[in-house]
Short mmCIF file of C-alpha atoms and ligand atoms in Angstrom, two decimals:
data_model
loop_
_atom_site.label_atom_id
_atom_site.label_comp_id
_atom_site.label_asym_id
_atom_site.label_seq_id
_atom_site.Cartn_x
_atom_site.Cartn_y
_atom_site.Cartn_z
CA MET A 1 57.58 109.71 59.51
CA GLN A 2 56.14 112.26 62.21
CA PHE A 3 58.92 114.72 63.77
CA LYS A 4 59.38 118.33 64.90
CA HIS A 5 61.11 121.70 64.19
CA PHE A 6 62.23 124.10 66.63
CA LEU A 7 62.00 127.39 64.54
CA LYS A 8 60.10 129.68 67.29
CA PHE A 9 60.17 129.77 70.88
CA ASN A 10 56.48 128.95 70.44
CA ASP A 11 56.71 126.13 68.49
CA PHE A 12 57.21 123.83 72.07
CA SER A 13 54.90 124.00 74.48
CA ARG A 14 55.77 124.68 78.20
CA GLU A 15 55.61 121.01 79.22
CA GLU A 16 58.25 120.14 76.61
CA TYR A 17 60.61 123.19 77.90
CA GLU A 18 60.35 121.36 81.46
CA TYR A 19 61.35 118.20 80.04
CA LEU A 20 63.95 119.83 78.01
CA PHE A 21 65.72 121.56 81.00
CA GLU A 22 65.37 118.35 83.42
CA ARG A 23 67.09 116.98 80.49
CA ALA A 24 69.80 119.28 79.95
CA ARG A 25 70.50 119.01 83.91
CA TRP A 26 71.28 115.71 83.79
CA ILE A 27 73.13 116.05 80.29
CA LYS A 28 75.12 118.93 81.91
CA GLN A 29 75.89 116.82 85.08
CA GLU A 30 77.00 113.99 83.08
CA PHE A 31 79.29 116.28 81.12
CA LYS A 32 80.40 117.67 84.41
CA GLN A 33 81.54 114.38 85.81
CA TYR A 34 83.50 113.16 82.27
CA ARG A 35 80.77 110.69 81.93
CA GLN A 36 80.05 109.44 78.32
CA TYR A 37 76.99 109.60 77.09
CA TRP A 38 76.71 108.67 73.38
CA PRO A 39 73.30 108.29 71.99
CA LEU A 40 73.24 110.13 69.09
CA VAL A 41 76.03 107.31 67.68
CA ASP A 42 76.39 107.57 63.46
CA ARG A 43 73.87 110.92 63.35
CA THR A 44 74.76 113.66 61.57
CA LEU A 45 74.23 117.56 62.01
CA ALA A 46 74.37 120.01 59.24
CA MET A 47 74.97 123.20 60.35
CA ILE A 48 74.45 126.14 57.48
CA PHE A 49 75.54 129.50 58.45
CA ASP A 50 75.01 132.55 56.62
CA LYS A 51 75.79 135.03 59.35
CA ASN A 52 79.09 135.10 61.65
CA SER A 53 78.87 133.18 64.66
CA THR A 54 81.22 131.80 67.68
CA ARG A 55 78.75 130.62 70.57
CA THR A 56 76.25 129.05 67.96
CA ARG A 57 78.59 126.80 65.85
CA LEU A 58 80.81 125.52 68.62
CA SER A 59 78.00 124.68 71.01
CA PHE A 60 76.04 123.01 68.29
CA GLU A 61 78.93 121.06 66.90
CA ALA A 62 80.70 120.23 69.97
CA GLY A 63 77.19 118.86 71.47
CA MET A 64 76.94 116.58 68.67
CA HIS A 65 80.49 115.33 68.94
CA GLN A 66 79.72 115.03 72.59
CA LEU A 67 76.63 113.05 72.06
CA GLY A 68 78.42 110.52 69.93
CA GLY A 69 77.48 112.26 66.34
CA THR A 70 78.88 114.31 63.81
CA GLY A 71 78.23 118.11 63.28
CA ILE A 72 79.43 119.23 59.78
CA TYR A 73 79.64 123.06 59.24
CA LEU A 74 78.22 124.82 56.18
CA SER A 75 78.63 128.33 54.89
CA THR A 76 76.71 129.91 52.44
CA HIS A 77 79.86 131.45 51.21
CA ASP A 78 81.37 128.41 49.96
CA THR A 79 78.13 126.20 48.92
CA GLN A 80 75.78 126.36 46.18
CA LEU A 81 73.33 128.32 48.66
CA GLY A 82 75.31 131.51 48.43
CA ARG A 83 75.58 131.14 44.32
CA GLY A 84 71.51 131.03 44.28
CA GLU A 85 70.67 127.24 44.50
CA PRO A 86 66.98 127.35 45.88
CA VAL A 87 66.46 126.89 49.39
CA GLU A 88 64.01 124.67 48.83
CA ASP A 89 66.46 122.27 46.50
CA ALA A 90 68.68 122.69 49.10
CA ALA A 91 66.66 121.31 51.72
CA ARG A 92 65.40 118.55 49.82
CA VAL A 93 69.25 117.56 49.25
CA ILE A 94 70.94 117.86 52.57
CA SER A 95 68.20 116.32 54.97
CA ARG A 96 68.72 113.14 52.57
CA MET A 97 72.38 113.02 54.03
CA VAL A 98 71.98 114.18 57.04
CA ASP A 99 69.59 113.59 60.69
CA ILE A 100 69.46 117.03 61.56
CA ILE A 101 69.98 120.86 60.30
CA MET A 102 70.36 123.72 62.05
CA ILE A 103 70.54 127.06 59.96
CA ARG A 104 71.39 130.80 60.83
CA THR A 105 70.12 132.86 58.27
CA HIS A 106 68.87 136.61 57.32
CA LYS A 107 64.91 135.98 56.79
CA HIS A 108 62.62 133.80 58.91
CA ASP A 109 61.18 133.13 55.55
CA THR A 110 64.11 131.28 54.71
CA ILE A 111 64.14 128.78 57.52
CA GLN A 112 60.72 128.48 57.13
CA ARG A 113 60.59 127.92 53.40
CA PHE A 114 63.55 125.00 54.07
CA ALA A 115 61.78 123.50 56.74
CA LYS A 116 58.78 122.55 54.42
CA ASN A 117 60.95 121.06 52.37
CA SER A 118 63.09 119.05 54.59
CA ARG A 119 62.72 115.14 55.70
CA VAL A 120 64.14 115.85 58.95
CA PRO A 121 64.43 118.25 62.12
CA VAL A 122 65.38 122.04 61.70
CA ILE A 123 66.79 124.14 64.27
CA ASN A 124 66.52 128.00 64.22
CA GLY A 125 70.04 128.89 65.21
CA LEU A 126 68.99 132.41 64.77
CA THR A 127 66.95 134.68 61.83
CA ASN A 128 66.36 138.25 61.49
CA GLU A 129 63.39 137.83 63.76
CA TYR A 130 64.00 135.29 66.23
CA HIS A 131 66.76 133.27 68.58
CA PRO A 132 64.91 130.69 70.26
CA CYS A 133 67.94 128.41 71.26
CA GLN A 134 69.31 131.64 73.08
CA ILE A 135 66.24 132.19 74.88
CA MET A 136 65.74 128.60 75.77
CA SER A 137 69.49 128.58 77.68
CA ASP A 138 68.54 131.94 79.10
CA ILE A 139 65.12 130.71 80.84
CA PHE A 140 67.60 127.56 82.04
CA THR A 141 70.08 129.70 83.26
CA TYR A 142 67.44 132.20 85.04
CA THR A 143 65.96 129.04 86.77
CA GLU A 144 69.17 127.36 87.82
CA HIS A 145 69.97 130.82 89.76
CA ARG A 146 66.72 131.87 90.94
CA GLY A 147 63.92 129.14 90.40
CA SER A 148 61.13 129.56 88.29
CA ILE A 149 60.71 132.61 86.21
CA THR A 150 56.90 132.17 86.33
CA GLY A 151 55.40 135.55 87.54
CA LYS A 152 58.94 137.31 87.93
CA THR A 153 59.48 140.34 85.60
CA VAL A 154 62.59 140.75 82.97
CA ALA A 155 63.18 144.14 81.36
CA TRP A 156 64.15 144.60 78.09
CA ILE A 157 66.76 147.52 77.01
CA GLY A 158 67.62 148.32 73.75
CA ASP A 159 66.58 146.93 70.26
CA ALA A 160 63.52 145.32 70.04
CA ASN A 161 65.57 142.72 67.43
CA ASN A 162 64.99 138.87 67.47
CA MET A 163 66.14 138.66 71.00
CA CYS A 164 63.83 140.56 72.16
CA ASN A 165 60.78 139.30 70.00
CA THR A 166 61.82 135.36 71.46
CA TRP A 167 61.46 137.14 74.97
CA LEU A 168 58.07 137.81 74.15
CA GLN A 169 57.33 134.76 73.16
CA ALA A 170 58.64 132.74 75.77
CA ALA A 171 56.76 135.47 78.28
CA GLU A 172 53.43 133.84 77.59
CA ILE A 173 55.00 130.45 77.57
CA PHE A 174 56.22 130.99 80.88
CA ASP A 175 53.71 133.15 81.80
CA PHE A 176 56.27 136.17 83.16
CA ARG A 177 56.25 139.83 81.91
CA VAL A 178 58.36 141.85 79.69
CA HIS A 179 59.26 145.61 80.47
CA VAL A 180 60.42 146.69 77.10
CA SER A 181 62.30 149.92 76.26
CA THR A 182 63.47 150.95 73.11
CA PRO A 183 63.99 154.49 71.27
CA PRO A 184 61.62 155.53 69.14
CA GLY A 185 61.26 154.28 65.91
CA TYR A 186 62.53 150.97 67.33
CA GLY A 187 59.82 149.07 68.91
CA ILE A 188 57.90 145.92 69.05
CA HIS A 189 55.86 144.76 66.47
CA PRO A 190 53.77 142.45 68.50
CA GLU A 191 51.38 141.53 65.59
CA ARG A 192 54.42 140.46 63.31
CA ILE A 193 55.69 138.14 66.43
CA GLY A 194 52.37 136.31 66.64
CA LEU A 195 51.83 137.01 69.93
CA SER A 196 48.35 135.80 71.77
CA GLY A 197 47.60 138.86 73.53
CA THR A 198 49.18 142.15 75.16
CA GLY A 199 49.02 141.13 78.75
CA HIS A 200 52.82 139.96 78.94
CA TYR A 201 54.46 143.23 77.61
CA GLU A 202 54.43 146.44 78.49
CA GLU A 203 56.37 149.71 76.67
CA PHE A 204 58.15 152.05 78.48
CA ALA A 205 59.75 155.14 76.74
CA ASN A 206 62.28 155.51 79.66
CA PRO A 207 64.86 152.21 80.21
CA ARG A 208 64.76 153.96 83.76
CA LYS A 209 61.58 153.46 84.14
CA ALA A 210 61.03 149.82 82.67
CA VAL A 211 63.97 148.70 85.23
CA ILE A 212 62.15 149.25 88.31
CA ASP A 213 61.92 146.38 90.65
CA ALA A 214 63.02 143.66 87.59
CA ASP A 215 63.82 140.62 88.20
CA LEU A 216 66.30 140.24 85.29
CA ILE A 217 67.74 142.94 83.00
CA THR A 218 68.85 142.39 79.29
CA THR A 219 70.28 143.80 76.48
CA ASP A 220 71.69 142.99 73.16
CA VAL A 221 73.69 144.87 70.43
CA TRP A 222 72.44 148.14 68.97
CA ILE A 223 73.30 146.91 65.54
CA SER A 224 72.44 143.27 64.71
CA MET A 225 74.12 141.45 61.87
CA GLY A 226 72.51 142.52 58.66
CA PHE A 227 71.88 145.99 60.03
CA GLU A 228 75.31 147.73 59.76
CA VAL A 229 74.33 150.12 57.16
CA GLU A 230 72.46 151.75 59.71
CA ALA A 231 75.33 151.77 62.43
CA GLU A 232 76.18 155.51 62.72
CA GLN A 233 72.29 156.44 63.03
CA ARG A 234 71.71 153.48 65.65
CA LYS A 235 75.00 155.09 67.84
CA LYS A 236 72.94 158.17 68.39
CA ASP A 237 69.14 156.89 68.70
CA PHE A 238 70.19 154.13 71.46
CA ALA A 239 72.79 156.48 73.16
CA GLU A 240 70.60 156.53 76.42
CA PHE A 241 69.88 152.81 76.13
CA CYS A 242 73.05 151.82 78.11
CA VAL A 243 72.76 149.05 81.09
CA ASN A 244 74.94 150.56 83.63
CA ALA A 245 75.53 150.15 87.28
CA GLU A 246 73.00 153.45 87.82
CA MET A 247 70.42 151.37 85.80
CA MET A 248 70.98 147.98 87.71
CA ALA A 249 70.25 150.07 91.02
CA LEU A 250 67.11 150.59 90.17
CA ALA A 251 65.95 147.32 89.81
CA LYS A 252 65.70 144.60 92.32
CA LYS A 253 68.51 143.88 94.79
CA ASP A 254 69.58 140.34 93.46
CA ALA A 255 68.38 141.00 89.76
CA LEU A 256 70.41 139.14 87.31
CA PHE A 257 71.96 140.59 84.07
CA MET A 258 71.88 138.57 80.52
CA HIS A 259 73.56 139.14 77.17
CA CYS A 260 73.24 136.60 74.60
CA LEU A 261 76.72 137.75 73.72
CA PRO A 262 79.15 139.28 72.00
CA ALA A 263 78.64 142.31 73.83
CA HIS A 264 80.10 145.66 72.92
CA ARG A 265 81.15 147.09 75.90
CA GLY A 266 80.66 151.16 76.87
CA GLU A 267 77.58 150.67 74.55
CA GLU A 268 74.46 148.94 75.22
CA VAL A 269 76.54 147.58 78.60
CA SER A 270 79.03 149.15 80.74
CA SER A 271 82.51 146.87 81.79
CA GLU A 272 81.06 146.85 85.04
CA VAL A 273 77.73 145.51 84.75
CA LEU A 274 79.15 142.74 82.32
CA ASP A 275 81.67 141.92 84.49
CA GLY A 276 79.87 142.65 87.92
CA PRO A 277 78.61 140.17 90.03
CA GLN A 278 74.82 140.53 88.94
CA SER A 279 76.10 139.30 85.38
CA VAL A 280 75.34 135.80 84.53
CA VAL A 281 76.55 135.90 81.22
CA TRP A 282 79.11 133.51 81.03
CA ASP A 283 76.80 130.85 82.61
CA GLU A 284 74.41 131.90 79.37
CA ALA A 285 76.69 131.12 77.12
CA GLU A 286 77.71 127.35 78.68
CA ASN A 287 74.13 126.62 78.86
CA ARG A 288 73.61 126.64 74.79
CA LEU A 289 75.59 123.32 75.14
CA HIS A 290 73.80 122.02 77.39
CA THR A 291 70.00 122.88 76.79
CA GLN A 292 70.94 122.29 72.99
CA LYS A 293 72.32 119.04 73.20
CA ALA A 294 68.90 118.06 75.15
CA LEU A 295 67.09 119.44 72.30
CA MET A 296 68.72 117.90 69.74
CA GLU A 297 67.89 114.05 71.85
CA TYR A 298 64.36 115.17 72.19
CA LEU A 299 64.07 116.04 68.05
CA LEU A 300 66.02 112.85 66.99
CA LEU A 301 65.12 110.44 69.84
CA GLY A 302 61.65 111.89 71.51
CA LYS A 303 60.75 111.85 74.90
CA LEU A 304 63.43 109.34 77.43
CA ASN A 305 62.91 108.27 80.73
CA ALA A 306 64.82 110.24 83.48
CA GLY A 307 68.62 109.36 84.30
CA ASN A 308 69.33 107.85 80.16
N1 CP B 1 74.89 134.50 71.16
C1 CP B 1 75.06 133.76 69.93
O1 CP B 1 74.08 133.43 69.39
O2 CP B 1 76.32 133.90 69.58
P1 CP B 1 77.04 133.88 68.19
O3 CP B 1 76.66 134.90 67.52
O4 CP B 1 78.66 133.58 68.62
O5 CP B 1 76.72 132.11 68.04
N1 NVA B 2 70.81 140.10 68.00
C1 NVA B 2 71.98 139.61 67.65
C2 NVA B 2 72.58 138.44 68.17
C3 NVA B 2 73.71 138.23 68.18
C4 NVA B 2 73.77 136.63 68.48
C5 NVA B 2 72.05 139.29 66.21
O1 NVA B 2 71.20 138.99 65.21
O2 NVA B 2 73.10 139.78 65.56
#
């Protein structure tokens, strides 16, 4: 049987995202009207977490429940995965018992090895390298507030981490530009992300220059999960990379602010910006639910006609 995985943002085409967004809009509307929609009755999602999570766990577990199915939480701390069972063996076993699998882990290579041995679709719930579910939600959110992101400028301020890498992949799919500003030594590695060219991004040493005329400013924590030993050094190196009101004022007047959350107020973003009128961070978080419901529906049922 043919099926797809969702491991990187560029695993899907623009046309597939347009379809997913149309479905997510409809699914969101039905949810808001308290109308039951159960296309995945009897389907089971396994969620494997090797790192902490609030939004990803909740949006997948609640999302699967709301579609009529069941979500099962597995942690590497209390399964055999944490005691050295090979990823390949775990994939063979788990994928014989459930219909779809979401994984949050460290190395992207781990999720690739898992997917290669899985009989069912695998979704990336975050790796050190990518966070495609979050960017799917972010672009959906941008579109809800401002229309198409094509041709716009996104300013990425801070660490060139999994979120930044995924924005760069998305820029090629949706044809927008990313201004990336990172401290020295924390820059992007376009060759590792598999970008097809250099036309969709530009690097800036000074974050204040990167945000000029931007349509969207976005940032993320300075210390991603798994990088805690570097915390003290990173706090010093990133000190000038806080998105504050002064920085927001340099962007377009109607620019949005996004952050995947959890945020560290006073580090990568000021409370004034996070809680301010340009911030859409709570919508971004909520839209994880609606877009991932569309994603699971698509991976399990394929394309459906609009309105059902
Ligand atoms: N944004 C996000 O993925 O949040 P969690 O780490 O809480 O899942
Ligand atoms: N870059 C962060 C995102 C958390 C949702 C991390 O990987 O920890």
